[in-house]
Coordinates of C-alpha atoms and ligand atoms in Angstrom, one line a residue:
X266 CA -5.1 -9.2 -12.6
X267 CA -2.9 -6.3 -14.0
X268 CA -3.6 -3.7 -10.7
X269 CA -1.8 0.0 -11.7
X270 CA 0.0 2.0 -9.3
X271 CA 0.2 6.3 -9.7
X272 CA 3.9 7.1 -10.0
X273 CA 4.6 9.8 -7.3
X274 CA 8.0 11.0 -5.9
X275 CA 10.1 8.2 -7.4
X276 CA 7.5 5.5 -5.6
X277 CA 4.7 3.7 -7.1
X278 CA 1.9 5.0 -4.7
X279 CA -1.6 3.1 -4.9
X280 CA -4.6 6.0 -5.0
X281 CA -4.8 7.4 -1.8
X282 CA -9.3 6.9 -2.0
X283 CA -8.3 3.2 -2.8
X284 CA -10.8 3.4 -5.7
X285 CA -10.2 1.4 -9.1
X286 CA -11.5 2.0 -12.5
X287 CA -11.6 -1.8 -14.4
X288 CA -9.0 -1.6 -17.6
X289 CA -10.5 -3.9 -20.6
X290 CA -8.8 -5.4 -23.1
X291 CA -10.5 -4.4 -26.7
X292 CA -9.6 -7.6 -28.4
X293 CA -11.2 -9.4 -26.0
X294 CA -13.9 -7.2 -24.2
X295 CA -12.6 -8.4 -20.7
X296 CA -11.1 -6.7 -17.7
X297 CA -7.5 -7.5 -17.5
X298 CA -6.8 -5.0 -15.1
X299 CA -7.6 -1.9 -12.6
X300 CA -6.0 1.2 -12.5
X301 CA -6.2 4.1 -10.0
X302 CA -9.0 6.6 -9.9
X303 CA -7.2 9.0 -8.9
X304 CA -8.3 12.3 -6.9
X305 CA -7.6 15.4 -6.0
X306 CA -5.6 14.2 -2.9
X307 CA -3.1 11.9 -5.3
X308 CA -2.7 15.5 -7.1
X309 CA -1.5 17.3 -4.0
X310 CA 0.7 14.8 -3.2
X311 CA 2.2 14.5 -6.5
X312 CA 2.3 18.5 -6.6
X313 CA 4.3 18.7 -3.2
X314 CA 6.8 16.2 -4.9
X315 CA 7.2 18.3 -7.8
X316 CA 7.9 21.2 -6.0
X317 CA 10.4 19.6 -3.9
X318 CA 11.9 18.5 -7.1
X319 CA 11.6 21.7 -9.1
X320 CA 14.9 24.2 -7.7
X321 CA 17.1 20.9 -8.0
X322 CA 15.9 20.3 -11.7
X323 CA 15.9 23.4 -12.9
X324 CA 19.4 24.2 -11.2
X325 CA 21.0 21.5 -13.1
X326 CA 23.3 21.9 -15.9
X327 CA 21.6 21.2 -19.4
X328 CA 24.1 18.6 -20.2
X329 CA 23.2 16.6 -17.6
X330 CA 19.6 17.2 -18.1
X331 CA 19.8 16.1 -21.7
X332 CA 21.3 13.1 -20.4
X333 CA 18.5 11.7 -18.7
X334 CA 16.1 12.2 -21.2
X335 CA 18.5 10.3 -23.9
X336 CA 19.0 7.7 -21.1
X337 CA 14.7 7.2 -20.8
X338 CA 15.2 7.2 -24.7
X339 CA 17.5 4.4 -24.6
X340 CA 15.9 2.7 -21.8
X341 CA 12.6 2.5 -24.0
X342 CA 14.4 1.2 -27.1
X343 CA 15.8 -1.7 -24.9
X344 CA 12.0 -2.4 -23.6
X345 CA 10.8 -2.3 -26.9
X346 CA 9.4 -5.9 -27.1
X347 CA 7.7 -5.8 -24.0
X348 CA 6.0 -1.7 -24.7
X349 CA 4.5 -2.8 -28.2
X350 CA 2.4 -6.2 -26.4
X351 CA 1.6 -3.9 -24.0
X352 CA 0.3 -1.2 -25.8
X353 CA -1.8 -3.7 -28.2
X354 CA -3.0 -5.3 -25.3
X355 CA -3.8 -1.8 -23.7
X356 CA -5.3 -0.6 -27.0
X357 CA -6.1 -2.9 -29.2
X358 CA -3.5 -1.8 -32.0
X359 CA -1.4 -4.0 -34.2
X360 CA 1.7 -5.2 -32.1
X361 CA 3.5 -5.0 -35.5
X362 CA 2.6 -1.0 -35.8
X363 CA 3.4 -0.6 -31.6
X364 CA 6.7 -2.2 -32.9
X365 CA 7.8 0.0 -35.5
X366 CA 5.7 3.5 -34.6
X367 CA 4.3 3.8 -31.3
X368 CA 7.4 2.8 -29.3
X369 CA 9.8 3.7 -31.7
X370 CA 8.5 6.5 -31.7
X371 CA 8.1 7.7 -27.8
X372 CA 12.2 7.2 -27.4
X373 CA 12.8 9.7 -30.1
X374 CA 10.2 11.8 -28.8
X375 CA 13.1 12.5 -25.6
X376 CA 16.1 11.8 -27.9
X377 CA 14.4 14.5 -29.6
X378 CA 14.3 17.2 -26.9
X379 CA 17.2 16.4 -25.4
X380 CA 19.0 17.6 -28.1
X381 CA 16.5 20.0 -29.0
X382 CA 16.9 22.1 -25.3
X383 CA 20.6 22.4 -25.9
X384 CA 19.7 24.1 -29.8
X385 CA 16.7 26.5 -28.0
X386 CA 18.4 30.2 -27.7
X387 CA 16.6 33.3 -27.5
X388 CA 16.4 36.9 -29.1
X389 CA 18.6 39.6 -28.5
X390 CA 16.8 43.5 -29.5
X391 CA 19.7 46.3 -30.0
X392 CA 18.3 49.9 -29.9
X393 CA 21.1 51.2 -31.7
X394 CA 23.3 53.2 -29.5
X395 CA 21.0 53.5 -26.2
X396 CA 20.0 49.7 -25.1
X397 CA 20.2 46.5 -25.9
X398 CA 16.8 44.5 -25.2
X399 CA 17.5 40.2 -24.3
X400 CA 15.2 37.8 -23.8
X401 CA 15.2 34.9 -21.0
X402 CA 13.3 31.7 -22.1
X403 CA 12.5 30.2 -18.1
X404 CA 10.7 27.3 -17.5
X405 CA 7.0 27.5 -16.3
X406 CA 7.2 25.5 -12.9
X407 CA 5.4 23.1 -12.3
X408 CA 3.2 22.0 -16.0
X409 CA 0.4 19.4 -16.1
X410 CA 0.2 16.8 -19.6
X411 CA -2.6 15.3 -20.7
X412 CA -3.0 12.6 -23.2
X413 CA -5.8 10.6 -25.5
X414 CA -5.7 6.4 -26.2
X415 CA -5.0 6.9 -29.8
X416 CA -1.2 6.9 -29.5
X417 CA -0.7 6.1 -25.8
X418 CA 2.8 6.2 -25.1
X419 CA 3.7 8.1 -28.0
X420 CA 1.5 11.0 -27.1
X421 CA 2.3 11.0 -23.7
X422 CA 6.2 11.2 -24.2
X423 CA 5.3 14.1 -26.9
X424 CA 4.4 16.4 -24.1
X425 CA 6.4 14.8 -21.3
X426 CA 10.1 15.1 -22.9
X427 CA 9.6 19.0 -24.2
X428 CA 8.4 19.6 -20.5
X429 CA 11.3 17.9 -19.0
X430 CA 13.6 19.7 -21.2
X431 CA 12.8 22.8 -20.5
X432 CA 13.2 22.6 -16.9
X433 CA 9.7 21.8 -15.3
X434 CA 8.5 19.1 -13.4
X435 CA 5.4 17.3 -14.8
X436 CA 2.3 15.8 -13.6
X437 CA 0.9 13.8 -16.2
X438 CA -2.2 11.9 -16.9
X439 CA -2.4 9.2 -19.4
X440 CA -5.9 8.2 -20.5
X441 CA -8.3 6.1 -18.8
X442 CA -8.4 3.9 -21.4
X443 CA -5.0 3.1 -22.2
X444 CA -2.9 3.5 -19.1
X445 CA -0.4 0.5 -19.4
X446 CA 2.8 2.1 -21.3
X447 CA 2.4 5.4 -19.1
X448 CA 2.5 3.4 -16.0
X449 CA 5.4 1.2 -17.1
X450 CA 7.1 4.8 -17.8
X451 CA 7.5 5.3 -14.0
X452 CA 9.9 1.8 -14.1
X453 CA 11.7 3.9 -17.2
X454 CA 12.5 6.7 -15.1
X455 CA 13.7 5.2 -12.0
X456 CA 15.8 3.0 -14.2
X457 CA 17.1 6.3 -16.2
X458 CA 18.3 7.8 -12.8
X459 CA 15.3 10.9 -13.2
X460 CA 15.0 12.7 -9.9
X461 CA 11.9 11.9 -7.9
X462 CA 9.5 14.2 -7.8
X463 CA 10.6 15.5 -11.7
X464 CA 7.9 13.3 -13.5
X465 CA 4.7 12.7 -11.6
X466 CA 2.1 9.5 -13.5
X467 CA -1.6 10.0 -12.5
X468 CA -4.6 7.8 -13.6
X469 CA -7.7 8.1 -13.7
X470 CA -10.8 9.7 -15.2
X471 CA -11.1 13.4 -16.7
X472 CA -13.9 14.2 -15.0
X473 CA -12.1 13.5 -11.5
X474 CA -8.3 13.6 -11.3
X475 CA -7.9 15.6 -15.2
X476 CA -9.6 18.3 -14.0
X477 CA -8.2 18.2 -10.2
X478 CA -4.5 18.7 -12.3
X479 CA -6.4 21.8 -14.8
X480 CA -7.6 23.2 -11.5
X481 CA -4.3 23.0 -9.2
X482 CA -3.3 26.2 -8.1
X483 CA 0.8 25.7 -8.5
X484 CA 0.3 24.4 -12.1
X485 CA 1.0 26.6 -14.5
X486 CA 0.8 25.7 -18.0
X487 CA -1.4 22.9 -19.3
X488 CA -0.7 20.9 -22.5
X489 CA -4.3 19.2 -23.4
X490 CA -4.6 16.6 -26.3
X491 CA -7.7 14.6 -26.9
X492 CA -11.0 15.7 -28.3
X493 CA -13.0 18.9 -29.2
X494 CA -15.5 19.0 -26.8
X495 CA -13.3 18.2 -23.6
X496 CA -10.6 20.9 -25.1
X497 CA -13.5 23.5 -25.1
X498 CA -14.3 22.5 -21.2
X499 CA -10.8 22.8 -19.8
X500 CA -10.5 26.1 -21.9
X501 CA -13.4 27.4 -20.3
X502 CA -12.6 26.2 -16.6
X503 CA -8.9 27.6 -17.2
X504 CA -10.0 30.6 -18.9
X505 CA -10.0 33.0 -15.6
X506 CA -6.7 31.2 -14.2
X507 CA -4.9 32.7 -17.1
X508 CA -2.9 29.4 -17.1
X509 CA -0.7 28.5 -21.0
X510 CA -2.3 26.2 -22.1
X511 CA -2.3 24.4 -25.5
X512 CA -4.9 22.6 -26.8
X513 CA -4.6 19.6 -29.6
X514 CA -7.9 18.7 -31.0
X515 CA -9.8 16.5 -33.6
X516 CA -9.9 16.6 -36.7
X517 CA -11.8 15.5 -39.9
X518 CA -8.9 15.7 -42.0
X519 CA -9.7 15.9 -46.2
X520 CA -7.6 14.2 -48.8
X521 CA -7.1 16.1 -52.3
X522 CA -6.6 13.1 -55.1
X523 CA -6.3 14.7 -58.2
X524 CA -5.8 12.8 -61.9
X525 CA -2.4 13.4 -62.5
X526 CA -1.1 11.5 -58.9
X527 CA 1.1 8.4 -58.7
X528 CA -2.2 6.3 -58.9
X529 CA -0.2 3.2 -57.1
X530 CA 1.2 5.4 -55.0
X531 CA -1.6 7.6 -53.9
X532 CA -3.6 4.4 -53.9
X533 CA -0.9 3.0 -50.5
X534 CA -0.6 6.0 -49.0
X535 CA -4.2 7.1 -49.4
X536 CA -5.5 3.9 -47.8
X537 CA -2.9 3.9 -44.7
X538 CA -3.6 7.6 -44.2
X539 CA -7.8 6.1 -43.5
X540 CA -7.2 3.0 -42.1
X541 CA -3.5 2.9 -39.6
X542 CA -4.4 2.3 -36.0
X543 CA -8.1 1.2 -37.2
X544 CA -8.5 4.4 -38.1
X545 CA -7.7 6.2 -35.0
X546 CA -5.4 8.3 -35.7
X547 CA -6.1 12.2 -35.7
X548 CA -4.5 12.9 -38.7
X549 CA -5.9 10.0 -40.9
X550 CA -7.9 11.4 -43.9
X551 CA -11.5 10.9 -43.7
X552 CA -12.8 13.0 -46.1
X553 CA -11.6 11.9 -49.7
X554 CA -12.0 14.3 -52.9
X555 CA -11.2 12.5 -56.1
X556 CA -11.2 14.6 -59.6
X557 CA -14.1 13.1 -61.5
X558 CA -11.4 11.3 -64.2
X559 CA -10.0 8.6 -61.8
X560 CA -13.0 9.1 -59.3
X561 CA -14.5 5.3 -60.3
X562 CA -11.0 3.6 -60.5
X563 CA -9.8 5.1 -57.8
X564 CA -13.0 4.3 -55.6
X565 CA -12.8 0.6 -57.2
X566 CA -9.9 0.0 -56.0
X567 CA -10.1 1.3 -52.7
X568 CA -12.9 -0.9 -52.2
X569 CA -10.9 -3.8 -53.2
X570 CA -8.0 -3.1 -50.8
X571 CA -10.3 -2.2 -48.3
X572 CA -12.5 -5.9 -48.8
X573 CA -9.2 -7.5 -48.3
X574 CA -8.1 -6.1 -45.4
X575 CA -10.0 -7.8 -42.4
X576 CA -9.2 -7.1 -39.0
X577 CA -7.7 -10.1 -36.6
X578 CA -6.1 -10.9 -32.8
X579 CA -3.8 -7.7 -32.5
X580 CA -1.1 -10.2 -30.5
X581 CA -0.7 -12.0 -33.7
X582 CA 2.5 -10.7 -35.8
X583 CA 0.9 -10.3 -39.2
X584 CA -2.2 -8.2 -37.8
X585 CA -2.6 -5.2 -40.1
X586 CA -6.0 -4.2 -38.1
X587 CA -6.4 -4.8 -34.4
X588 CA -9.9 -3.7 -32.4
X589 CA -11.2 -0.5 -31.9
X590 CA -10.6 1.0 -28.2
X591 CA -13.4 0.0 -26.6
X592 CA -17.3 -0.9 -26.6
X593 CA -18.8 3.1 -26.2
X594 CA -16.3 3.7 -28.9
X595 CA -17.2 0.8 -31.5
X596 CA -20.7 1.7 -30.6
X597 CA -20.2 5.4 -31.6
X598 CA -18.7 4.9 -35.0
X599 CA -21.4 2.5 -35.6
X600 CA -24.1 4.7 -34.9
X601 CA -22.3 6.9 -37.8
X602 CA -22.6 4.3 -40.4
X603 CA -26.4 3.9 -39.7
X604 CA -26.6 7.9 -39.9
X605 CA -24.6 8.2 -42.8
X606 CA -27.0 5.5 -44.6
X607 CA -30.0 7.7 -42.9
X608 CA -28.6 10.5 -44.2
X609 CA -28.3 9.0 -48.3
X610 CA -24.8 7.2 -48.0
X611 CA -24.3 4.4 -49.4
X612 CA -21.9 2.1 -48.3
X613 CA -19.1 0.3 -50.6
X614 CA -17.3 -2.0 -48.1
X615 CA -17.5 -2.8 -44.5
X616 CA -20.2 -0.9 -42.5
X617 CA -20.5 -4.2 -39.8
X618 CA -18.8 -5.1 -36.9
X619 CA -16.5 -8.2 -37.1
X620 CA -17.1 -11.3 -34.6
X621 CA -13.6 -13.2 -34.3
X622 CA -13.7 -16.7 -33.1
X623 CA -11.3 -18.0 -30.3
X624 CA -10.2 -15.7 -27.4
X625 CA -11.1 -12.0 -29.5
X626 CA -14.9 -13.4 -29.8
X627 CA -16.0 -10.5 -27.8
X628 CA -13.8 -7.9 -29.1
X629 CA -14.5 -4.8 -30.4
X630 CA -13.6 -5.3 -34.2
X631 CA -15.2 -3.2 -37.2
X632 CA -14.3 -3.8 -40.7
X633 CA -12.8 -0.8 -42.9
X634 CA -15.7 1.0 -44.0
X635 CA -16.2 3.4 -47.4
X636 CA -19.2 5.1 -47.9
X637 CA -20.0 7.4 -51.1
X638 CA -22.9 9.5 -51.8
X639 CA -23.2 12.0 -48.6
X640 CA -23.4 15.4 -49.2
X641 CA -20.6 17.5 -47.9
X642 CA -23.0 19.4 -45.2
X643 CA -23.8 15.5 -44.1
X644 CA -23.1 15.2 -40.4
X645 CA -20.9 12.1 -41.5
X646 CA -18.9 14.4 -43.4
X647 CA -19.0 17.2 -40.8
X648 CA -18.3 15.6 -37.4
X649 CA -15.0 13.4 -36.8
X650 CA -15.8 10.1 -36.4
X651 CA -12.3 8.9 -35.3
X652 CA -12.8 5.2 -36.6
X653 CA -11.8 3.0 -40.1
X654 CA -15.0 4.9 -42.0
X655 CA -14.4 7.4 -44.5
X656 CA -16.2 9.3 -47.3
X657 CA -15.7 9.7 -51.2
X658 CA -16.9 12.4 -52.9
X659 CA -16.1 13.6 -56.8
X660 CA -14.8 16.9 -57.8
X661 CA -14.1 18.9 -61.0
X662 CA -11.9 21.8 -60.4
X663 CA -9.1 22.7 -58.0
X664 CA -11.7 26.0 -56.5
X665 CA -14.5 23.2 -55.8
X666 CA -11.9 20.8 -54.3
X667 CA -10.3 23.6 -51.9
X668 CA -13.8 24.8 -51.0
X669 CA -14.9 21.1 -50.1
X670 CA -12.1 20.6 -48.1
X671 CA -12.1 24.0 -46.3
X672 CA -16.3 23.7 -45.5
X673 CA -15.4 22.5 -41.8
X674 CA -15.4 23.8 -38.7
X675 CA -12.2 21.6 -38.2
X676 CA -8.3 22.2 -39.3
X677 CA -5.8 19.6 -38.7
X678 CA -3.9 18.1 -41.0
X679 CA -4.8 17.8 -45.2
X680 CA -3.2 15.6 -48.3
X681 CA -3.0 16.8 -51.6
X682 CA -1.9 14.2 -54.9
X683 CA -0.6 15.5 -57.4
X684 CA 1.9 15.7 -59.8
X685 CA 1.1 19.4 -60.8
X686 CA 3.8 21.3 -58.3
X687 CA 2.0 24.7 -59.2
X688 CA -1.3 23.3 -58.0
X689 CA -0.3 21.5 -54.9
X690 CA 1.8 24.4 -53.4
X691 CA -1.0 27.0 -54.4
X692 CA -3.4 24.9 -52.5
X693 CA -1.1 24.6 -49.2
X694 CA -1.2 28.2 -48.9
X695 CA -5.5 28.4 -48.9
X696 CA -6.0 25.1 -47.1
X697 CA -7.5 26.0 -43.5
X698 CA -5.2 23.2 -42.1
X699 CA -1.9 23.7 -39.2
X700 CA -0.6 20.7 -41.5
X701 CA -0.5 20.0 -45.0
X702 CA 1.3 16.7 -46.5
X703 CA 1.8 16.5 -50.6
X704 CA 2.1 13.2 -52.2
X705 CA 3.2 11.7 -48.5
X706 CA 1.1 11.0 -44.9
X707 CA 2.5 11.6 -41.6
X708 CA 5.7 12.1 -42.8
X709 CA 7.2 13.7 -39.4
X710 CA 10.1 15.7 -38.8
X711 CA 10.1 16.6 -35.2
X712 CA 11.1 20.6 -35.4
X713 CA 8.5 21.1 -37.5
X714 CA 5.3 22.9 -35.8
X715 CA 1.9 20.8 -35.6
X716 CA -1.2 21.4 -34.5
X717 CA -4.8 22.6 -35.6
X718 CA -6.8 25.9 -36.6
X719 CA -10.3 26.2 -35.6
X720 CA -12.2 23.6 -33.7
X721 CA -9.0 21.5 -34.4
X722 CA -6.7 23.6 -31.5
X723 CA -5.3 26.2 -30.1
X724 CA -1.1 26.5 -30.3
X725 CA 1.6 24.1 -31.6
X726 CA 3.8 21.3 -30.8
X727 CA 7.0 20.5 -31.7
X728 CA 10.5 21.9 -31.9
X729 CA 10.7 25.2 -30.2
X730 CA 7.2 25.6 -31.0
X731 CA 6.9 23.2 -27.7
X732 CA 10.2 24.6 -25.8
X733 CA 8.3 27.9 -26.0
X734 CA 5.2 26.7 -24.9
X735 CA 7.2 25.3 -21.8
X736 CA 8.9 28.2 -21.1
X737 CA 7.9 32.4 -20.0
X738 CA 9.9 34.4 -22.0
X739 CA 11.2 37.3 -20.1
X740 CA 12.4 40.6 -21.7
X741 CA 15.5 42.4 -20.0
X742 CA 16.5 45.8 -20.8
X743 CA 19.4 47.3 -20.1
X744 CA 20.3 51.0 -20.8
X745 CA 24.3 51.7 -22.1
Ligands
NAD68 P1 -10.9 12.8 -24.5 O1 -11.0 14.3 -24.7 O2 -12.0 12.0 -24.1 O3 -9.8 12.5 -23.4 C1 -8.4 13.0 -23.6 C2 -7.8 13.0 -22.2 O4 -8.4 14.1 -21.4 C3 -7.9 11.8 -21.3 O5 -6.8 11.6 -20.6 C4 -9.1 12.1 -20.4 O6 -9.1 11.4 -19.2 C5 -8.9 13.6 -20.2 N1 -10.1 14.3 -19.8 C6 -11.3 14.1 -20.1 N2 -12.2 15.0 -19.6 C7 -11.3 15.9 -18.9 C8 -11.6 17.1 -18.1 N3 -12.8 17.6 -18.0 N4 -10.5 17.7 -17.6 C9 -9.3 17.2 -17.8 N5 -9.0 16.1 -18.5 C10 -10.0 15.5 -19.1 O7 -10.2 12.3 -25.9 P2 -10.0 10.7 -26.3 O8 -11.3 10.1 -26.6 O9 -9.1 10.1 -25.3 O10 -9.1 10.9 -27.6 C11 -9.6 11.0 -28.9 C12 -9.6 12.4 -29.4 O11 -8.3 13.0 -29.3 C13 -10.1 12.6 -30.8 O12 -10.9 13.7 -30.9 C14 -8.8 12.9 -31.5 O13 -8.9 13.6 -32.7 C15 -8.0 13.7 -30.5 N6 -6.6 13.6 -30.8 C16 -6.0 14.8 -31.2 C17 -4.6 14.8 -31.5 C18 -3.9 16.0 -32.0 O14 -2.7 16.1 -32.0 N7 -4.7 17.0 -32.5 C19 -3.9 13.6 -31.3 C20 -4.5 12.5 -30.9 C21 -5.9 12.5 -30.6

């Protein structure tokens, strides 16, 4: 039995209620482990170890700083191996894709910023002749991170290294669900030579030990990502502590196909952009908009793709499709196909859960599903799903294909395919989306800002976009 520890002040700490949450494996449906459920008490202690930490970190010169996050960075590229099994044990995701994206991934994420916090500067205001106005970028204190199972370590790291960078020290909670990688980040961190006390691992659930960390009094800032609903609870319980926070949400993400694409092309990336990570991935496209022309070879061959892609053992090298996260989760997305057929979809592929023989028999596998027919108002068309499902509906002109796309109350991430340059910029600009790829998917630079609009979010990540976020800018004036 794998048995969690918090990472507190250095020191793997067991929770100091001595309660456990089980931690299943979705391939298999069993418990493989049992990770802290945490309280408020584990928050105070890891609190007081921050704030022991927090004059030492913040007094110490950038370059040095930036040297520990590039030496987690390189510490996690030497453990790559060992993360990927664990995060598609933890998950249920391809090892291949943990291999390649997910690890990969989480050691740029502090290569990233450590760079990135020697680059951040801030504004200087001249009043000609009288003053000159300067800004001081300072780091919040003492920040609290918060992180979904979709990506697990990648996720975490996204929020962790910006935090780190700018000077705070961090108290952050992986999910429930997937709380393997973040734990092993502790062992990362020691190694690296981090000061105890800098980064601070919780686990447990939302409900207890999330909200103990929203609710602390000497955190300051909270960086939230996960889904819709929770985001509107922990704005509304921070709302009178005046507390940064920054909120990344779900999504329901549409894909613009027009006639003139790269159909081979568009027919790749289109399918990855539903179907990586089973689906679970916040800025997959689930709503697709073909132009009437190619709308029956395009769905055609979808379908075929999609018939041939079945999902297997995660653990096994050639896995393309591992299990979903877990049973309440499987369950939900199924309950979606049998509303979206009650609601006048019909289904071209999948729709059924998958029963694997051997040691995934009770895992939680569902094939890639397509589903044509729905109206757009359709709550399978309205409400994100987060799973390998996703919808086709025909269009005519570019206005109707911008207005189906915008009816949401969502605003992630959208894809456009096109050839016609004209067409594809001019519809970035009206798309009610923080992102926008053309003719590509999750194409990522790392300055660049992300996030959501609407129900999707509230702020951005990335680049400075993120230093800022970690930092209170302070304007200083001083009179010639
Ligand atoms: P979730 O909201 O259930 O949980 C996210 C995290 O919040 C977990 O660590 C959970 O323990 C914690 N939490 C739950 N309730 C809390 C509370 N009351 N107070 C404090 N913390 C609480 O989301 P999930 O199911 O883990 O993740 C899936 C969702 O995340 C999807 O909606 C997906 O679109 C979204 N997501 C968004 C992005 C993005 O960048 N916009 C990225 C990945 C996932």
């Amino acid at each position: 039995m794998d048995i969690i520890a918090n990472f507190i002040n250095g020191q793997y700490h067991a929770p100091l209620g001595e309660n456990y949450l089980d931690n299943i494996e979705p391939a298999t449906g069993l418990v493989y482990g049992k990770i802290p459920d945490s309280e408020k008490a584990d928050v105070e202690l890891a609190v007081a170890a921050a704030k022991k930490a927090l004059p030492a970190w913040q007094a110490m010169p950038l370059e040095q700083r930036a040297d520990m996050l590039s030496a987690i960075a390189q510490e996690i590229e030497a453990r790559n191996d060992e993360l990927a099994m664990a995060e598609a044990i933890d998950n249920g995701k391809p090892v291949a894709l943990a291999r390649i994206v997910d690890i990969p991934r989480a050691a740029s994420n502090f290569k990233f910023f450590a760079h990135a916090c020697s680059q951040f500067a801030s504004e200087s205001h001249a009043i000609a002749g009288t003053a000159i106005n300067y800004t001081l970028r300072q780091p919040v204190g003492i920040v609290g991170c918060i992180s979904p199972w979709n990506l697990p370590l990648y996720l975490f790291t996204w929020k962790i290294a910006p935090a780190l960078a700018a000077g705070n020290c961090v108290i952050a909670k992986p999910s429930e669900v997937t709380p393997k990688t973040a734990a092993l980040l502790g062992e990362i961190c020691q190694k690296a030579g981090l000061p105890a006390g800098v980064l601070n691992i919780l686990h447990g659930s939302g409900a207890k030990v999330g909200q103990a960390i929203c609710q602390h009094q000497e955190i300051k800032a909270i960086s939230f990502t996960g889904g819709t609903t929770t985001g509107a609870q922990i704005a509304q319980l921070l709302a009178p502590t005046f507390k940064k926070i920054s909120l990344e949400l779900g999504g329901k993400n549409p894909a613009l196909i027009f006639a003139d694409c790269d159909f081979d092309n568009t027919i790749e990336q289109v399918f990855r952009a539903s179907f990586a990570n089973q689906g679970q991935i916040c800025l997959c496209a689930s709503r697709l908009y073909i132009e009437r022309p190619i709308y029956e070879k395009f769905k055609q061959a979808l379908v075929d793709k999609a018939k041939a892609l079945q999902p297997n053992d995660p653990l096994l090298d050639d896995s393309q499709m591992g299990a979903l996260v877990s049973k309440s989760h499987l369950e939900k997305v199924l309950g979606y196909i049998e509303l979206a057929k009650a609601e006048g979809g019909k289904v071209l592929a999948g729709g059924k859960q998958v029963n694997l023989a051997g040691r995934c028999q009770k895992g939680y596998f569902l094939q890639p599903t397509i589903i044509e027919n729905l109206d757009n108002q359709a709550q399978c068309n309205q409400e994100e799903i987060f799973g390998p499902v996703i919808t086709l509906q025909p269009f005519d002109t570019d206005e109707e294909a911008l207005t189906l796309a915008n009816d949401s109350n969502y605003g992630l991430a959208a894809t456009i395919w096109t050839n016609h340059l004209g067409r594809a910029h001019q519809l970035a600009e009206t798309l009610n989306t923080g992102i926008v790829w053309i003719n590509c998917w999750l194409l990522r630079d790392l300055r660049t800002p992300f996030g959501g609009m609407n129900h999707s979010g509230l702020g951005r990540e990335g680049g400075h976009e993120a230093m800022r976020f970690f930092t209170e800018s302070k304007n200083v004036c001083v009179k010639y």
